[in-house]
PDB file of C-alpha atoms in Angstrom:
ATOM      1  CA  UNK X  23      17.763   8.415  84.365  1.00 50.00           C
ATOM      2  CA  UNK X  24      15.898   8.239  81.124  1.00 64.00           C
ATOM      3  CA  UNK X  25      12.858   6.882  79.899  1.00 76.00           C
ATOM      4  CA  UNK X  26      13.455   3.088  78.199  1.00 72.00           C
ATOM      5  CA  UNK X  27      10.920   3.862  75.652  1.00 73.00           C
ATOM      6  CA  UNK X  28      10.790   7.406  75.398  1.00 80.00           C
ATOM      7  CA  UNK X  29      11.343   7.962  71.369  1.00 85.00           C
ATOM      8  CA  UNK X  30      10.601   5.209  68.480  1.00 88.00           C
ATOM      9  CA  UNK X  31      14.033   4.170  67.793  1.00 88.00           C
ATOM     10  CA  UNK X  32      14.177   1.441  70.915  1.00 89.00           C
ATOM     11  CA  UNK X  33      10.794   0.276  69.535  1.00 90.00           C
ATOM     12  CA  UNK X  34      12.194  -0.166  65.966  1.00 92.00           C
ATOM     13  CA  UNK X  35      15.199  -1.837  67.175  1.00 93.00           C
ATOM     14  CA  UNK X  36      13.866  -4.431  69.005  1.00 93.00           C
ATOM     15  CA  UNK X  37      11.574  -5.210  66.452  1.00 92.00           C
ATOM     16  CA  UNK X  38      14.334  -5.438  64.062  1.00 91.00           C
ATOM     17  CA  UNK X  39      16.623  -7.831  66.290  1.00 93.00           C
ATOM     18  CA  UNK X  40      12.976 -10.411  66.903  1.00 92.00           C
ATOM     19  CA  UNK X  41      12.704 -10.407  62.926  1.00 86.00           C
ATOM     20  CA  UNK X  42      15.927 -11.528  63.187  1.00 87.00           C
ATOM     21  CA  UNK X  43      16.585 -13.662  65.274  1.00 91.00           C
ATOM     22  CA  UNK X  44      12.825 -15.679  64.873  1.00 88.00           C
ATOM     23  CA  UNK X  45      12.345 -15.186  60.888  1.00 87.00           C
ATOM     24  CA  UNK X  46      15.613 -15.624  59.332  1.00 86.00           C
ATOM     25  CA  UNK X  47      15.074 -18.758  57.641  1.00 87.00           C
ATOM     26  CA  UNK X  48      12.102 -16.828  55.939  1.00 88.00           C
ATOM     27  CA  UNK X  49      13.938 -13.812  55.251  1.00 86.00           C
ATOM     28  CA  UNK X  50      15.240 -14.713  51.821  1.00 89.00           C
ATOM     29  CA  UNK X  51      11.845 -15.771  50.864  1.00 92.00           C
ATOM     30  CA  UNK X  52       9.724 -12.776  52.330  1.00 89.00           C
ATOM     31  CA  UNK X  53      12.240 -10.702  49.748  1.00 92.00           C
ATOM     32  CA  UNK X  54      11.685 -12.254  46.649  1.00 95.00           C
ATOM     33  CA  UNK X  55       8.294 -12.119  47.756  1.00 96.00           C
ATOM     34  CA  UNK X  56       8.152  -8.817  48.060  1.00 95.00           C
ATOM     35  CA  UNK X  57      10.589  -8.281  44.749  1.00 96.00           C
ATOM     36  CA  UNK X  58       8.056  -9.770  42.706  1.00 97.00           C
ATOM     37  CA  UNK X  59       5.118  -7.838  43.719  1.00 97.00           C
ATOM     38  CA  UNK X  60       7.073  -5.012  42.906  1.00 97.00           C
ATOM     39  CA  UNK X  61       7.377  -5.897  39.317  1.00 97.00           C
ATOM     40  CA  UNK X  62       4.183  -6.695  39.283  1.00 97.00           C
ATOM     41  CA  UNK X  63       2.772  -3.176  40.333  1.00 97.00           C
ATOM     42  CA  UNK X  64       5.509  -1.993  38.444  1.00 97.00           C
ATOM     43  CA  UNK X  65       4.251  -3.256  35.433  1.00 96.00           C
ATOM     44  CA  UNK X  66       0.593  -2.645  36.070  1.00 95.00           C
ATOM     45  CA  UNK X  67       1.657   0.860  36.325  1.00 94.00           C
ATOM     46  CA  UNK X  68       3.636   0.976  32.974  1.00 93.00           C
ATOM     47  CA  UNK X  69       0.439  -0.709  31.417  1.00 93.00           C
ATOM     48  CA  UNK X  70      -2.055   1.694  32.939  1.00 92.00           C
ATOM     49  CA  UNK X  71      -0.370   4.575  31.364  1.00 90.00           C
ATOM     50  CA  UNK X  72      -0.093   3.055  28.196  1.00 89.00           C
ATOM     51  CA  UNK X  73      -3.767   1.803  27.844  1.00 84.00           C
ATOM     52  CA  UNK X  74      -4.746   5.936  26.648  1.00 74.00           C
ATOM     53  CA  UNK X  75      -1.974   5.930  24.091  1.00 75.00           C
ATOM     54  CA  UNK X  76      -2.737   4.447  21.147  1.00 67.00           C
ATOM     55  CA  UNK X  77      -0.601   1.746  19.272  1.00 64.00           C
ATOM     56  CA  UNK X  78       1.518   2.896  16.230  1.00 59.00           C
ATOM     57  CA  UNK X  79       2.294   0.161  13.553  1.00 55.00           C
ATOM     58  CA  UNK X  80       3.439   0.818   9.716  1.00 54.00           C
ATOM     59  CA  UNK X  81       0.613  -1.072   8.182  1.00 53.00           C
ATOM     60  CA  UNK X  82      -2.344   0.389  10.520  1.00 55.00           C
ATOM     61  CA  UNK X  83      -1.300   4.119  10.130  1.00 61.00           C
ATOM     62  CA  UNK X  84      -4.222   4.668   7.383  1.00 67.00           C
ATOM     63  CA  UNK X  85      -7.426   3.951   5.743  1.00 75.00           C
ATOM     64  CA  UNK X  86      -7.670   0.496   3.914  1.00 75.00           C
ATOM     65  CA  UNK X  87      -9.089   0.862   0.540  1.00 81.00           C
ATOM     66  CA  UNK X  88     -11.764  -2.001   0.119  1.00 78.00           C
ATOM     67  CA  UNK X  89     -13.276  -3.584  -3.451  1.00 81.00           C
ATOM     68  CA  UNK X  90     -17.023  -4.960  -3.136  1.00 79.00           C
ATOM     69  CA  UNK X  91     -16.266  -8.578  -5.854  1.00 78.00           C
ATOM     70  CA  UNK X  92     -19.288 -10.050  -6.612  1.00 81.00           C
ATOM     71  CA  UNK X  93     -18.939 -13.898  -7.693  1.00 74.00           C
ATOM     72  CA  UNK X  94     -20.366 -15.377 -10.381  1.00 75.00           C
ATOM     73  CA  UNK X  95     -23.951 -17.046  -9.102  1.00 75.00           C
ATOM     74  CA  UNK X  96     -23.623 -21.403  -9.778  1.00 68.00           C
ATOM     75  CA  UNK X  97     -26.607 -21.944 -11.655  1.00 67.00           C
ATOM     76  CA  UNK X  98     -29.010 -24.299  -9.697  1.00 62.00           C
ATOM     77  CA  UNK X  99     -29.398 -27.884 -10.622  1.00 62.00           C
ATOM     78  CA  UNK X 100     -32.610 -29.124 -12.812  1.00 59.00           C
ATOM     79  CA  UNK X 101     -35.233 -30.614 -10.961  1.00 59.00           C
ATOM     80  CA  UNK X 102     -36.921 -34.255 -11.912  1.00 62.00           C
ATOM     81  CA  UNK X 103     -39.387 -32.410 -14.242  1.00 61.00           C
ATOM     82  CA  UNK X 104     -36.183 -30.520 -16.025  1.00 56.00           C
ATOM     83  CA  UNK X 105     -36.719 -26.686 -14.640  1.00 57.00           C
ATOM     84  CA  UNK X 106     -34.844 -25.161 -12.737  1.00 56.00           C
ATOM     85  CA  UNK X 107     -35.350 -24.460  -9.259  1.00 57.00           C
ATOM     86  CA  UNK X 108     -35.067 -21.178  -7.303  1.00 59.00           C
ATOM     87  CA  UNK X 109     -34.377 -22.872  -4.132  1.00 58.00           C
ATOM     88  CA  UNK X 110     -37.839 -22.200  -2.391  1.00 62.00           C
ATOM     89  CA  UNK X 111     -39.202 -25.704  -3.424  1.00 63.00           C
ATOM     90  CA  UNK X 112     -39.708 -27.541  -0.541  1.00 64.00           C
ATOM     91  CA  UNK X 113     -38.909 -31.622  -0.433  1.00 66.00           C
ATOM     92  CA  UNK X 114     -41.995 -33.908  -0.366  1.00 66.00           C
ATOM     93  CA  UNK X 115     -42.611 -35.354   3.899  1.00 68.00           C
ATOM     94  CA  UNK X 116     -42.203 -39.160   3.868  1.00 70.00           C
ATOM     95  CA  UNK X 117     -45.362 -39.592   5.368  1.00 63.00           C
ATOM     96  CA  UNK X 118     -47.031 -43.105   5.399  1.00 58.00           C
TER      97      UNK X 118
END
């Protein structure tokens, strides 16, 4: 007479038929559980070999050509005694 246990097969079947018969109403949920951590590594993966390639658009294929413009200076305003200042004069404290 053989051994009960004697390969894994007997093992994995009983474990199958107790996940059955005690977590059934969780079985639907355990799956989409498990479908969405899938995706999830899935796309981690897709990203990771992606981050060492670089991104190719139209517009940043080449160097941008840049202009320096300088803008007209806005003369400053006239002070009380009619000159012009060149914006280092310092206000007067209100001290009593």
């Amino acid at each position: 007479m053989g051994r009960l246990f004697d390969g894994p097969w007997p093992i994995v079947i009983i474990i199958v038929v107790a996940l059955l018969l005690f977590a059934a109403p969780k079985l639907p949920a355990m799956a989409r559980s498990l479908g969405q951590s899938m995706r999830i590594i899935k796309s981690e993966v897709k990203e990771m070999k992606n981050d060492g390639k670089p991104e190719s658009t139209d517009d940043a294929s080449g160097p941008v050509e840049g202009k320096i413009v300088n803008h007209p200076q806005a003369k400053p305003a006239p002070t009380q005694h009619g000159e012009p200042t060149d914006g280092t004069d310092v206000p007067p404290s209100n001290r009593a």
